[in-house]
mmCIF file of C-alpha atoms in Angstrom:
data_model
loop_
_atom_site.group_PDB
_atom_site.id
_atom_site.type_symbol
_atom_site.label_atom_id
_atom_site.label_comp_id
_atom_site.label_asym_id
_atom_site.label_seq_id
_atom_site.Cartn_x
_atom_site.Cartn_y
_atom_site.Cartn_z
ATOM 1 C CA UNK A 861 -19.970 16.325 -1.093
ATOM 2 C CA UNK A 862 -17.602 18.244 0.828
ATOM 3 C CA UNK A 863 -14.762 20.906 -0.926
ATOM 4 C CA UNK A 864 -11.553 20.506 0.097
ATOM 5 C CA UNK A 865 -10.888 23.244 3.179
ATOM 6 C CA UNK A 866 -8.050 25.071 2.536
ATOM 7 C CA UNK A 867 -4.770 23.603 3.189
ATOM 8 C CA UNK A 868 -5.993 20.488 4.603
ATOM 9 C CA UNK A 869 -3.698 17.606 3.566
ATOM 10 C CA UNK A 870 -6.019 14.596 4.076
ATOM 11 C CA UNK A 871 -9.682 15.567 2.604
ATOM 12 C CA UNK A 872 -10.821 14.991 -0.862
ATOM 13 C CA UNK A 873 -8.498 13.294 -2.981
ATOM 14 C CA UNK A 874 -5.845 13.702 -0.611
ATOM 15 C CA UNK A 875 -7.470 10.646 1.833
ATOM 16 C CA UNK A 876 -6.805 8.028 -1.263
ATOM 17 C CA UNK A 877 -3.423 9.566 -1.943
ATOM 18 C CA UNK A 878 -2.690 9.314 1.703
ATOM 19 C CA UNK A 879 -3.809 6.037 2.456
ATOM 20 C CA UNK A 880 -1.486 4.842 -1.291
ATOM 21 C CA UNK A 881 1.816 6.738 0.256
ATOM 22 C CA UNK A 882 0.833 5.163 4.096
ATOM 23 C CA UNK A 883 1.162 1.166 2.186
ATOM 24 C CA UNK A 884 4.182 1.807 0.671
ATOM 25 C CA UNK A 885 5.696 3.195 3.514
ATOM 26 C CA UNK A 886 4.814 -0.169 5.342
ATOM 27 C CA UNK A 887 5.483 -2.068 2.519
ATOM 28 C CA UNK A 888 8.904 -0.451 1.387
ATOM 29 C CA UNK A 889 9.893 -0.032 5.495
ATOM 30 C CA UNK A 890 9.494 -3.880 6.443
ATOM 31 C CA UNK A 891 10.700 -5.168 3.140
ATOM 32 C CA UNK A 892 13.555 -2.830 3.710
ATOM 33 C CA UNK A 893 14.234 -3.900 7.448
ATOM 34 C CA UNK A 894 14.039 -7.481 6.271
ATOM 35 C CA UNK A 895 16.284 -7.216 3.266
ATOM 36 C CA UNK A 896 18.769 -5.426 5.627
ATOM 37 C CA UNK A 897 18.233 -7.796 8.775
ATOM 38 C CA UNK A 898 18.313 -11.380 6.790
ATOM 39 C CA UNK A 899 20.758 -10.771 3.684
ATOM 40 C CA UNK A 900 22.593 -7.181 3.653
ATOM 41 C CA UNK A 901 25.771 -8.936 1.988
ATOM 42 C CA UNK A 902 24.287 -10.401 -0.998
ATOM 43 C CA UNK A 903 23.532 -6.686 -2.404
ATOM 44 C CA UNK A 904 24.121 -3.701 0.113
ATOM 45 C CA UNK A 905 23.435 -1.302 -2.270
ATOM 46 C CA UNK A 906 20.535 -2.091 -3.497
ATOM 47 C CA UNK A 907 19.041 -2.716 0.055
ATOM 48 C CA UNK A 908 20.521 0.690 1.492
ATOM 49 C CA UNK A 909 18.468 2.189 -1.481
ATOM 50 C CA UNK A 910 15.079 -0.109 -0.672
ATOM 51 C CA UNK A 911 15.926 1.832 2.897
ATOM 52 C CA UNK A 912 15.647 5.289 1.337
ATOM 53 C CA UNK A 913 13.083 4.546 -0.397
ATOM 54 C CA UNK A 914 11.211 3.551 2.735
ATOM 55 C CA UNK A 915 12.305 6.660 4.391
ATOM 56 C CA UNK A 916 11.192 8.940 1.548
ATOM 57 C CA UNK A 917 7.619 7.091 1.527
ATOM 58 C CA UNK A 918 7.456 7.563 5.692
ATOM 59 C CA UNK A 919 8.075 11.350 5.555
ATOM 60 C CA UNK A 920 5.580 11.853 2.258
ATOM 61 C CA UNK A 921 2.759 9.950 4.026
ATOM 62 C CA UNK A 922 3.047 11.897 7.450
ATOM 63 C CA UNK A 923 3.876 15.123 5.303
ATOM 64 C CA UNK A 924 0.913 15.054 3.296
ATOM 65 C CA UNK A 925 -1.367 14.185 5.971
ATOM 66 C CA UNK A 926 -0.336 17.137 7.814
ATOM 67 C CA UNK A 927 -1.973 20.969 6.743
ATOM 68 C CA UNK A 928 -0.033 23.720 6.686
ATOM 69 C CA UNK A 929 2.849 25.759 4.720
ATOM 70 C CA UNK A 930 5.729 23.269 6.126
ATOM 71 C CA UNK A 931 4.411 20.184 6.005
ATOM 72 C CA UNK A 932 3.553 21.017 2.514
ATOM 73 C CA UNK A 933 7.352 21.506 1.893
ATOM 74 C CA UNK A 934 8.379 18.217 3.276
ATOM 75 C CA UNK A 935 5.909 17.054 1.509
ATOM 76 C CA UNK A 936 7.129 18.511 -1.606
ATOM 77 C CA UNK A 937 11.217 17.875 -0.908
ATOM 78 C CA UNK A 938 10.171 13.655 -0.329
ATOM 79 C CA UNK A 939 8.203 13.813 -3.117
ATOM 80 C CA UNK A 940 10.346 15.489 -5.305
ATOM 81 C CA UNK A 941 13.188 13.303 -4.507
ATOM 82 C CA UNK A 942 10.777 9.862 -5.202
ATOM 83 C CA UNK A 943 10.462 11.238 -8.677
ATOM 84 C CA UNK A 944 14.454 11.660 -9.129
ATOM 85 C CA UNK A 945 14.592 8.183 -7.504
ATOM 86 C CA UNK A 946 11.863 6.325 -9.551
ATOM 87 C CA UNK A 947 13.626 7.885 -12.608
ATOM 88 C CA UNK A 948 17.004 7.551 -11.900
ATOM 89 C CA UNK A 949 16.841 3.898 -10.723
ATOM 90 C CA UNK A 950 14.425 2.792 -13.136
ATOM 91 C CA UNK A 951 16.131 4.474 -16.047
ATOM 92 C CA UNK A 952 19.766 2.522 -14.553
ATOM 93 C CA UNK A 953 17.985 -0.949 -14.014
ATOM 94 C CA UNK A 954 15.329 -0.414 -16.925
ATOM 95 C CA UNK A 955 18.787 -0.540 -19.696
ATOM 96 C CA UNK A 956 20.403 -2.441 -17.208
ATOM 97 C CA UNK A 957 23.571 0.167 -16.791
ATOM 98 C CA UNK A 958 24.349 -1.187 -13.267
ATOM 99 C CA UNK A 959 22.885 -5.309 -13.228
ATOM 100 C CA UNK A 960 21.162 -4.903 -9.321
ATOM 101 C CA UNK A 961 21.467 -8.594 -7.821
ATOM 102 C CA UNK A 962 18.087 -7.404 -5.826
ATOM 103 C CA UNK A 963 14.932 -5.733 -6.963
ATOM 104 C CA UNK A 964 14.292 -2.480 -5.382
ATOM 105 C CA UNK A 965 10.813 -1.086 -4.856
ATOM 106 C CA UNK A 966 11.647 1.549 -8.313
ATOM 107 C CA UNK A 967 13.393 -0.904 -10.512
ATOM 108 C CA UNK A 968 11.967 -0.588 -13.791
ATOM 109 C CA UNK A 969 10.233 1.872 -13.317
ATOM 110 C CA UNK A 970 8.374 0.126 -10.433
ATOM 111 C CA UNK A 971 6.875 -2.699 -12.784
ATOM 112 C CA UNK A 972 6.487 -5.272 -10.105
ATOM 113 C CA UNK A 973 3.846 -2.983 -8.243
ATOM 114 C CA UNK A 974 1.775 -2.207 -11.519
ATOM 115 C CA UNK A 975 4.261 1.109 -11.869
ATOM 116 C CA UNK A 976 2.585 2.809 -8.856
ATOM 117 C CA UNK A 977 5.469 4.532 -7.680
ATOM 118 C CA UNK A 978 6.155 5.806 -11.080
ATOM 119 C CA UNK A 979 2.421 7.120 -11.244
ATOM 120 C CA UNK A 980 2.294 8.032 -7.498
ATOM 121 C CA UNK A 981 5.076 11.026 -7.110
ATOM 122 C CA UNK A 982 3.114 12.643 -10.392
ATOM 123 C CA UNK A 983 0.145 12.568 -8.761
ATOM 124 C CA UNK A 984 1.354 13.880 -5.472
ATOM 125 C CA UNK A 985 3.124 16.800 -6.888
ATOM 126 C CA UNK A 986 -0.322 17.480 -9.026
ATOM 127 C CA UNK A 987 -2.206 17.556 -5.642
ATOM 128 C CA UNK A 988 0.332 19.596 -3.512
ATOM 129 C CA UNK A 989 0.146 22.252 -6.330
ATOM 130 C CA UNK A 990 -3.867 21.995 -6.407
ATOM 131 C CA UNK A 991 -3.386 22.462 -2.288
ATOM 132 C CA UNK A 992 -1.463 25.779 -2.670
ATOM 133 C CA UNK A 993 -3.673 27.311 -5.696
ATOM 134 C CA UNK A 994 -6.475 26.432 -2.772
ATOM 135 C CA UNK A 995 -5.045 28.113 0.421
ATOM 136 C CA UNK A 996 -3.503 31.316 -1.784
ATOM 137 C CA UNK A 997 -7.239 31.770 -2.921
ATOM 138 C CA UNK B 1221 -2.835 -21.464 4.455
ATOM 139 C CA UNK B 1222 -5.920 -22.719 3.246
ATOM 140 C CA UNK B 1223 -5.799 -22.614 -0.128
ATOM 141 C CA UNK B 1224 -9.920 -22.471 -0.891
ATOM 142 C CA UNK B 1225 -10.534 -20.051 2.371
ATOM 143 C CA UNK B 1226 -7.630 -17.716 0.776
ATOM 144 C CA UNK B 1227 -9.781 -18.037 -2.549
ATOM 145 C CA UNK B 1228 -12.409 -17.327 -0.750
ATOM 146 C CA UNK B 1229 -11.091 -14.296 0.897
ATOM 147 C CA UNK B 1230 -8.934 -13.055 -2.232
ATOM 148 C CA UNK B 1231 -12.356 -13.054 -4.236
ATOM 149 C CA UNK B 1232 -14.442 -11.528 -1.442
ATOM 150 C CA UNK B 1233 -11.850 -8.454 -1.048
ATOM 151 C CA UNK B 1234 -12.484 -8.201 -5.131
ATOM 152 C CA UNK B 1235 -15.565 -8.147 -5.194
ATOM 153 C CA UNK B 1236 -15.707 -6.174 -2.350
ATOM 154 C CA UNK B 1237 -13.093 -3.251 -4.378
ATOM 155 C CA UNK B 1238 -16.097 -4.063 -7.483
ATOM 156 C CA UNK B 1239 -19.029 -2.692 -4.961
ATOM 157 C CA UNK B 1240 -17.274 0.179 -3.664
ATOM 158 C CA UNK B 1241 -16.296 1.517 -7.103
ATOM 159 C CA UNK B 1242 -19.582 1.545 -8.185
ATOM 160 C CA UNK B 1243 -20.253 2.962 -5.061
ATOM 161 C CA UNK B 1244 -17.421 5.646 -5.598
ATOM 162 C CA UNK B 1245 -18.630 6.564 -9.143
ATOM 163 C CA UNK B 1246 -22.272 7.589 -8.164
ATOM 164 C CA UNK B 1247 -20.751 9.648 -5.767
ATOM 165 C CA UNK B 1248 -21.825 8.127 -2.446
ATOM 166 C CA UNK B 1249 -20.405 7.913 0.999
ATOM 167 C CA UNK B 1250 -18.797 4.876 2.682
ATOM 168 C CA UNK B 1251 -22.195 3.725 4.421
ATOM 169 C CA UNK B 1252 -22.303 1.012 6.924
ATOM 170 C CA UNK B 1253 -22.516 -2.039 4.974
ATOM 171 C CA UNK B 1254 -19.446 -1.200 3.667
ATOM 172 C CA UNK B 1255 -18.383 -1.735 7.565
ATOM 173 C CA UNK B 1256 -20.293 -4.794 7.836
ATOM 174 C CA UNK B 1257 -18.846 -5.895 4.678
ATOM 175 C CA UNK B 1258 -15.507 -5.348 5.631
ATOM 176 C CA UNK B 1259 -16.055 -6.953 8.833
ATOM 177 C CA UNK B 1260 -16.960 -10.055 7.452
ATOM 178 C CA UNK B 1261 -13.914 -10.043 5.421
ATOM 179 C CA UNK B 1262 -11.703 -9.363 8.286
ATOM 180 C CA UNK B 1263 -13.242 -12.398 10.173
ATOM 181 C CA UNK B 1264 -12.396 -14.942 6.868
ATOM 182 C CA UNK B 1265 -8.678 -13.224 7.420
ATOM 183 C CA UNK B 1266 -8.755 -14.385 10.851
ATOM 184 C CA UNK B 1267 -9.935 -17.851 10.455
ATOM 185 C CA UNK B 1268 -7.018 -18.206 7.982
ATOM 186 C CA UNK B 1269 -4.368 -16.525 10.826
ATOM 187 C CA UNK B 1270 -5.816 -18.596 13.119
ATOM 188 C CA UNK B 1271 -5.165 -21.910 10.834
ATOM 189 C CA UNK B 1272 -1.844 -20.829 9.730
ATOM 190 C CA UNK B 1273 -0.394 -20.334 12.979
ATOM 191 C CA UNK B 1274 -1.821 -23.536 14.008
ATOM 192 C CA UNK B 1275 -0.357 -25.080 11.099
ATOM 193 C CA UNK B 1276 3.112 -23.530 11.584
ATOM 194 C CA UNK B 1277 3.057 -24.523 15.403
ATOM 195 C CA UNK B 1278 2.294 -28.131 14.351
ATOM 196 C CA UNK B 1279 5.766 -27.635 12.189
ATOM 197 C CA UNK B 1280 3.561 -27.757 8.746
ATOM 198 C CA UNK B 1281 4.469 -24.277 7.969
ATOM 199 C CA UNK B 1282 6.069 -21.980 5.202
ATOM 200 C CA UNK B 1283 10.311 -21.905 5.041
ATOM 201 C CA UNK B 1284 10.147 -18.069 5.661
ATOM 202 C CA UNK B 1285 8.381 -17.888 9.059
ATOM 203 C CA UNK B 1286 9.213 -14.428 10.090
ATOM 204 C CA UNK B 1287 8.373 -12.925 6.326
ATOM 205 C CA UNK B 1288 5.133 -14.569 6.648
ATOM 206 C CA UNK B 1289 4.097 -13.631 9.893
ATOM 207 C CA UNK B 1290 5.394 -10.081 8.806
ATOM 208 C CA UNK B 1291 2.748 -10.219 5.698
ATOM 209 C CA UNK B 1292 0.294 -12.070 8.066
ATOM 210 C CA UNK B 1293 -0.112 -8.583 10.662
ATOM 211 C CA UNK B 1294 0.417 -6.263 7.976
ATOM 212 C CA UNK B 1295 -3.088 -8.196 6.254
ATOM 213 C CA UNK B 1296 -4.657 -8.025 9.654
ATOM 214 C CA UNK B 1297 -4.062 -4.806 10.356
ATOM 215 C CA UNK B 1298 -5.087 -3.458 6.847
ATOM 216 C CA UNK B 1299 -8.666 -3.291 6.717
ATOM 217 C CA UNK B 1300 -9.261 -1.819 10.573
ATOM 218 C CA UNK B 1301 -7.268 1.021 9.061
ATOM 219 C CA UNK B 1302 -8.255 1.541 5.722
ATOM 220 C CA UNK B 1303 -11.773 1.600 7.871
ATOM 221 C CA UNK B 1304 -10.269 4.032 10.483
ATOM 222 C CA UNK B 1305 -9.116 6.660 7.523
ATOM 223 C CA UNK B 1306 -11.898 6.082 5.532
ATOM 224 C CA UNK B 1307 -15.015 6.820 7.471
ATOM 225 C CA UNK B 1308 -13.721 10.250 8.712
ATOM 226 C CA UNK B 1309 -13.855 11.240 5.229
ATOM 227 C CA UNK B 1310 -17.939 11.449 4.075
ATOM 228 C CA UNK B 1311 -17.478 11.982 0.578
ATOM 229 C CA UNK B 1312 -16.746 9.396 -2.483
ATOM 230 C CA UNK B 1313 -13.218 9.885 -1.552
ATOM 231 C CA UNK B 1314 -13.354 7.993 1.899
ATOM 232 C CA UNK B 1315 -15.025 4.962 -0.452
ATOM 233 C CA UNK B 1316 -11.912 5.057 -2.483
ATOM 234 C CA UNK B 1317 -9.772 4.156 0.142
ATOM 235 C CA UNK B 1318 -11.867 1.350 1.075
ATOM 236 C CA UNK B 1319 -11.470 -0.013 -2.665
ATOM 237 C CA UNK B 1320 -7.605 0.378 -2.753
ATOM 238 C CA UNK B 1321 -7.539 -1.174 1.052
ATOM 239 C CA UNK B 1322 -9.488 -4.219 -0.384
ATOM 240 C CA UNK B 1323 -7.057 -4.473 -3.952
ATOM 241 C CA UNK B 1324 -4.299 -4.140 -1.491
ATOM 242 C CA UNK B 1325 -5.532 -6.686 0.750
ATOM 243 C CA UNK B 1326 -6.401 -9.256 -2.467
ATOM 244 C CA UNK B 1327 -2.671 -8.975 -3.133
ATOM 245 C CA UNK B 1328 -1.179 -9.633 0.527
ATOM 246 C CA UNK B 1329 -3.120 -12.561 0.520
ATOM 247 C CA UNK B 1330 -2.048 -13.802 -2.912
ATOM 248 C CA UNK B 1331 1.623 -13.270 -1.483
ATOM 249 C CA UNK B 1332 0.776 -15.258 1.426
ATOM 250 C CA UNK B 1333 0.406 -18.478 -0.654
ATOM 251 C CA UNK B 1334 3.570 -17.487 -2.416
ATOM 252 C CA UNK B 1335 5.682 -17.245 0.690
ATOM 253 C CA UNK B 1336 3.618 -20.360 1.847
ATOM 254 C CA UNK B 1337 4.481 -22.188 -0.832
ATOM 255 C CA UNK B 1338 8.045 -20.936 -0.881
ATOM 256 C CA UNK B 1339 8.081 -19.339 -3.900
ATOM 257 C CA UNK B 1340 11.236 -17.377 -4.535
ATOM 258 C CA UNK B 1341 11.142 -13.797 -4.262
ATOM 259 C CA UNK B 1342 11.131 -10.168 -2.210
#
């Protein structure tokens, strides 16, 4: 079995995470584009948030899959801004402080996908720091 | 849809996620008849495309057309990539993705029905 080479995104480990951030980019982009598209009055705030969602998962997946110092930082700046989003919107909808008319890919926590995207942004940040303890030495 | 084909297929992609797990825990490689396997998969995925949009031309189909036709390529486009990231990786890790391709996949096609069947949701 192959090591991870230094500073590669996408070997080891990092193919599975990859492949987990590429779905819900696809996922959160065409649910997005069809929440927007077919019914953007019944809860525009809720769907403009579904679209940054989508945006943040885009950037991660091509981030990650990218060596390098900067992707690494994109990487890290989307990544670190799922985790506020998971936690802020599934904190708000989870004790129902603002009553969303739509579910959003993080509401609750992201219970209706088995609370991936609460687990996922963890594990990313866990690999992007194993990454730089790799490349530094 | 077809509801016993999309059995078919939903219990084919878990069992399929079953074998590569073991495969991932002792350590081994995705090896070709994880290709083969996934092939036949993908064929059972077409059948049911095929069938669906036959179905939907004929006016028999689901309320949602565009939202299933959107989950319909997404499903058909899955496994050729899961396979396309997976092989370049030759280590227990390249397996993995083919098992969370194939959970992934075992899903879609559960939400096919749903949207088939117009149940409410997304």
């Amino acid at each position: 079995m192959n090591g991870p080479v230094a500073g590669a995104g996408s070997s080891g480990p990092g193919r599975l995470l990859v492949a987990v951030y590429a779905v819900f980019a696809v996922g959160a982009t065409s649910r997005a584009a069809y929440q927007i598209s077919t019914k953007f009055e019944v809860a525009p705030a809720a769907y403009l948030l579904s679209a940054l969602a989508a945006v943040v998962y885009v950037v991660a997946t091509i981030a990650l899959a990218r060596p390098g110092a900067t992707p690494r930082r994109v990487a890290l700046g989307a990544i670190s801004l799922e985790m506020a989003g998971v936690l802020v919107v599934g904190s708000l909808t989870a004790f129902d402080a603002v009553d969303f008319p739509a579910d959003t890919v993080w509401s609750d926590y992201g219970r209706g996908y088995l609370f991936i995207p609460l687990v996922l942004p963890v594990v990313g940040l866990a690999w992007l720091r194993r990454r730089a303890k790799v490349s530094s030495g | 849809m077809v509801d016993p084909l999309a059995y078919v297929i939903i219990a084919a992609s878990l069992g399929y996620a079953g074998w590569g797990l073991v495969a991932v825990v002792r350590n081994q490689n995705p090896r070709e008849w994880f290709v083969i396997g996934a092939a036949v998969i993908e064929l059972l995925l077409l059948v049911q495309g095929v069938v669906a949009v036959v179905m939907m031309a004929v006016g028999d189909g689901p309320g949602e057309t565009a939202l299933f036709v959107s989950y319909l390529i997404f499903a058909l486009l899955l496994l050729p990539m899961t396979l396309f990231w997976a092989l370049a990786e030759k280590s227990r890790w390249g397996t993995s993705v083919l098992v969370f391709g194939t959970l992934v996949l075992a899903a879609l096609v559960v939400r096919l029905q749903e949207i088939w069947e117009g149940v409410p949701g997304v």
